[in-house]
Amino acid sequence: MRKSPISELTYWTLIHRLVMPAFQTPHLEGRHTLRRLFDSWEEPADSSMILCRHEHGKPRLVLYAGLLHGITVGSTYEIFGMDLSDLQHPLATVTIDKVETFTSLLVPLDPVFLVSNKNRRVWYARLLKASGANFHQYPAE
């Protein structure tokens, strides 16, 4: 957290970057959770960003959204270092490899991305292209 300038932190990113013991689960509620810390005049965070985490040594990111949120296998996401997308360009492009009820697995198109950022755990994803659900229509008999 010390590496992030305070002007680039929102209340959400602050909570996501806390290192907490397993028995503590901080929660953040309210209408101004996307505001930047101590600055209500700046543009708030992008509400389309979804939290991701990189598990040490794994070749993927975990997206904290799944089937219940409409996530589909094959969708493409852009990865950002912060939830303030106006300050940056995407750092990587990933695709959904597996979808579970509440989480999904993201695989980078360029595997070097995770190797070169191996010490960073918190990322944010924004949908670039959704893969459609497969609907089959059969002729009525």
mmCIF file of C-alpha atoms in Angstrom:
data_model
loop_
_atom_site.group_PDB
_atom_site.id
_atom_site.type_symbol
_atom_site.label_atom_id
_atom_site.label_comp_id
_atom_site.label_asym_id
_atom_site.label_seq_id
_atom_site.Cartn_x
_atom_site.Cartn_y
_atom_site.Cartn_z
ATOM 1 C CA MET A 1 0.000 0.000 0.000
ATOM 2 C CA ARG A 2 2.899 2.355 0.611
ATOM 3 C CA LYS A 3 3.698 2.248 -3.107
ATOM 4 C CA SER A 4 0.305 3.685 -4.091
ATOM 5 C CA PRO A 5 -0.024 7.471 -4.070
ATOM 6 C CA ILE A 6 -2.903 8.458 -1.795
ATOM 7 C CA SER A 7 -4.510 10.409 -4.655
ATOM 8 C CA GLU A 8 -4.944 7.099 -6.506
ATOM 9 C CA LEU A 9 -6.578 5.176 -3.644
ATOM 10 C CA THR A 10 -10.298 4.793 -3.175
ATOM 11 C CA TYR A 11 -11.983 3.426 -0.081
ATOM 12 C CA TRP A 12 -12.513 0.152 -1.986
ATOM 13 C CA THR A 13 -8.865 -0.176 -3.025
ATOM 14 C CA LEU A 14 -7.780 0.539 0.534
ATOM 15 C CA ILE A 15 -9.916 -2.353 1.842
ATOM 16 C CA HIS A 16 -8.712 -4.682 -0.954
ATOM 17 C CA ARG A 17 -5.073 -4.012 -0.138
ATOM 18 C CA LEU A 18 -5.316 -4.580 3.623
ATOM 19 C CA VAL A 19 -3.371 -7.569 4.860
ATOM 20 C CA MET A 20 -5.705 -9.107 7.414
ATOM 21 C CA PRO A 21 -5.600 -12.220 9.578
ATOM 22 C CA ALA A 22 -7.969 -14.943 8.364
ATOM 23 C CA PHE A 23 -10.321 -14.418 11.319
ATOM 24 C CA GLN A 24 -10.979 -10.782 10.362
ATOM 25 C CA THR A 25 -13.161 -9.862 7.391
ATOM 26 C CA PRO A 26 -13.465 -6.109 6.942
ATOM 27 C CA HIS A 27 -16.544 -4.852 5.107
ATOM 28 C CA LEU A 28 -17.206 -1.527 3.460
ATOM 29 C CA GLU A 29 -20.736 -0.317 2.845
ATOM 30 C CA GLY A 30 -22.279 2.997 1.904
ATOM 31 C CA ARG A 31 -22.821 5.263 -1.032
ATOM 32 C CA HIS A 32 -19.352 6.799 -1.337
ATOM 33 C CA THR A 33 -17.165 3.682 -1.340
ATOM 34 C CA LEU A 34 -15.811 4.494 -4.820
ATOM 35 C CA ARG A 35 -14.582 7.961 -3.817
ATOM 36 C CA ARG A 36 -10.904 8.706 -3.593
ATOM 37 C CA LEU A 37 -9.521 8.891 -0.076
ATOM 38 C CA PHE A 38 -9.964 12.300 1.527
ATOM 39 C CA ASP A 39 -11.041 13.941 -1.749
ATOM 40 C CA SER A 40 -14.728 14.078 -2.611
ATOM 41 C CA TRP A 41 -14.124 16.496 -5.519
ATOM 42 C CA GLU A 42 -12.132 14.111 -7.700
ATOM 43 C CA GLU A 43 -13.811 11.708 -10.103
ATOM 44 C CA PRO A 44 -14.815 8.484 -8.266
ATOM 45 C CA ALA A 45 -13.649 5.012 -9.246
ATOM 46 C CA ASP A 46 -15.060 3.164 -12.214
ATOM 47 C CA SER A 47 -17.982 1.032 -11.018
ATOM 48 C CA SER A 48 -17.438 -1.446 -13.861
ATOM 49 C CA MET A 49 -14.174 -2.684 -12.328
ATOM 50 C CA ILE A 50 -14.184 -6.124 -10.676
ATOM 51 C CA LEU A 51 -11.647 -7.176 -8.051
ATOM 52 C CA CYS A 52 -9.086 -9.846 -9.048
ATOM 53 C CA ARG A 53 -6.335 -11.484 -7.053
ATOM 54 C CA HIS A 54 -3.226 -13.307 -8.163
ATOM 55 C CA GLU A 55 -2.523 -16.408 -6.098
ATOM 56 C CA HIS A 56 1.225 -16.845 -5.605
ATOM 57 C CA GLY A 57 2.736 -19.236 -8.126
ATOM 58 C CA LYS A 58 -0.468 -19.734 -10.134
ATOM 59 C CA PRO A 59 -0.624 -18.874 -13.876
ATOM 60 C CA ARG A 60 -3.998 -17.155 -13.535
ATOM 61 C CA LEU A 61 -6.019 -14.489 -11.733
ATOM 62 C CA VAL A 62 -9.137 -15.105 -9.655
ATOM 63 C CA LEU A 63 -12.018 -12.801 -10.613
ATOM 64 C CA TYR A 64 -14.444 -12.169 -7.745
ATOM 65 C CA ALA A 65 -17.540 -12.632 -9.893
ATOM 66 C CA GLY A 66 -19.036 -15.809 -11.321
ATOM 67 C CA LEU A 67 -22.141 -17.496 -12.682
ATOM 68 C CA LEU A 68 -24.413 -15.487 -10.400
ATOM 69 C CA HIS A 69 -22.996 -12.288 -11.900
ATOM 70 C CA GLY A 70 -23.425 -13.344 -15.533
ATOM 71 C CA ILE A 71 -19.776 -14.188 -16.208
ATOM 72 C CA THR A 72 -19.291 -16.566 -19.169
ATOM 73 C CA VAL A 73 -16.361 -18.713 -20.342
ATOM 74 C CA GLY A 74 -14.468 -17.139 -23.226
ATOM 75 C CA SER A 75 -15.225 -13.520 -22.280
ATOM 76 C CA THR A 76 -12.328 -11.085 -22.578
ATOM 77 C CA TYR A 77 -11.345 -8.619 -19.845
ATOM 78 C CA GLU A 78 -8.785 -5.832 -19.551
ATOM 79 C CA ILE A 79 -6.633 -5.769 -16.409
ATOM 80 C CA PHE A 80 -5.814 -2.570 -14.512
ATOM 81 C CA GLY A 81 -3.687 -1.860 -11.465
ATOM 82 C CA MET A 82 -6.348 0.357 -9.892
ATOM 83 C CA ASP A 83 -10.078 0.877 -10.103
ATOM 84 C CA LEU A 84 -9.480 4.412 -11.438
ATOM 85 C CA SER A 85 -9.471 3.586 -15.138
ATOM 86 C CA ASP A 86 -9.177 7.226 -16.162
ATOM 87 C CA LEU A 87 -5.571 7.299 -14.917
ATOM 88 C CA GLN A 88 -4.243 4.387 -16.903
ATOM 89 C CA HIS A 89 -4.303 2.111 -19.897
ATOM 90 C CA PRO A 90 -4.976 -1.619 -19.585
ATOM 91 C CA LEU A 91 -1.926 -3.554 -18.446
ATOM 92 C CA ALA A 92 -3.007 -6.914 -19.852
ATOM 93 C CA THR A 93 -5.801 -8.744 -21.612
ATOM 94 C CA VAL A 94 -7.209 -11.964 -20.159
ATOM 95 C CA THR A 95 -9.892 -14.500 -20.991
ATOM 96 C CA ILE A 96 -12.264 -16.391 -18.720
ATOM 97 C CA ASP A 97 -11.125 -20.008 -18.522
ATOM 98 C CA LYS A 98 -13.466 -21.378 -15.841
ATOM 99 C CA VAL A 99 -16.578 -20.008 -14.137
ATOM 100 C CA GLU A 100 -17.836 -21.053 -10.716
ATOM 101 C CA THR A 101 -20.765 -19.735 -8.701
ATOM 102 C CA PHE A 102 -19.018 -16.719 -7.144
ATOM 103 C CA THR A 103 -15.580 -16.659 -8.789
ATOM 104 C CA SER A 104 -13.971 -17.160 -12.189
ATOM 105 C CA LEU A 105 -10.464 -17.930 -13.405
ATOM 106 C CA LEU A 106 -8.726 -15.515 -15.786
ATOM 107 C CA VAL A 107 -5.811 -16.557 -17.982
ATOM 108 C CA PRO A 108 -3.582 -13.820 -19.453
ATOM 109 C CA LEU A 109 -3.074 -13.827 -23.216
ATOM 110 C CA ASP A 110 0.580 -13.038 -22.460
ATOM 111 C CA PRO A 111 1.887 -15.282 -19.623
ATOM 112 C CA VAL A 112 4.849 -12.934 -19.069
ATOM 113 C CA PHE A 113 2.422 -10.446 -17.467
ATOM 114 C CA LEU A 114 2.063 -12.488 -14.256
ATOM 115 C CA VAL A 115 5.760 -13.380 -14.140
ATOM 116 C CA SER A 116 6.814 -9.736 -14.415
ATOM 117 C CA ASN A 117 4.249 -8.717 -11.754
ATOM 118 C CA LYS A 118 4.662 -11.725 -9.448
ATOM 119 C CA ASN A 119 4.669 -9.696 -6.215
ATOM 120 C CA ARG A 120 1.453 -7.851 -6.924
ATOM 121 C CA ARG A 121 -1.713 -9.520 -5.617
ATOM 122 C CA VAL A 122 -4.590 -7.065 -6.249
ATOM 123 C CA TRP A 123 -5.815 -6.219 -9.757
ATOM 124 C CA TYR A 124 -9.030 -4.937 -11.338
ATOM 125 C CA ALA A 125 -10.759 -6.291 -14.441
ATOM 126 C CA ARG A 126 -13.157 -4.578 -16.837
ATOM 127 C CA LEU A 127 -15.177 -6.409 -19.474
ATOM 128 C CA LEU A 128 -13.910 -5.885 -23.008
ATOM 129 C CA LYS A 129 -15.957 -8.485 -24.900
ATOM 130 C CA ALA A 130 -18.560 -10.887 -23.550
ATOM 131 C CA SER A 131 -18.920 -14.338 -24.985
ATOM 132 C CA GLY A 132 -22.550 -15.131 -25.607
ATOM 133 C CA ALA A 133 -24.422 -17.850 -23.843
ATOM 134 C CA ASN A 134 -25.151 -20.833 -26.037
ATOM 135 C CA PHE A 135 -28.856 -21.113 -26.746
ATOM 136 C CA HIS A 136 -30.136 -23.932 -28.910
ATOM 137 C CA GLN A 137 -33.397 -23.548 -30.742
ATOM 138 C CA TYR A 138 -35.118 -26.643 -32.004
ATOM 139 C CA PRO A 139 -37.930 -26.576 -34.542
ATOM 140 C CA ALA A 140 -41.382 -27.102 -33.057
ATOM 141 C CA GLU A 141 -42.943 -30.394 -34.052
#
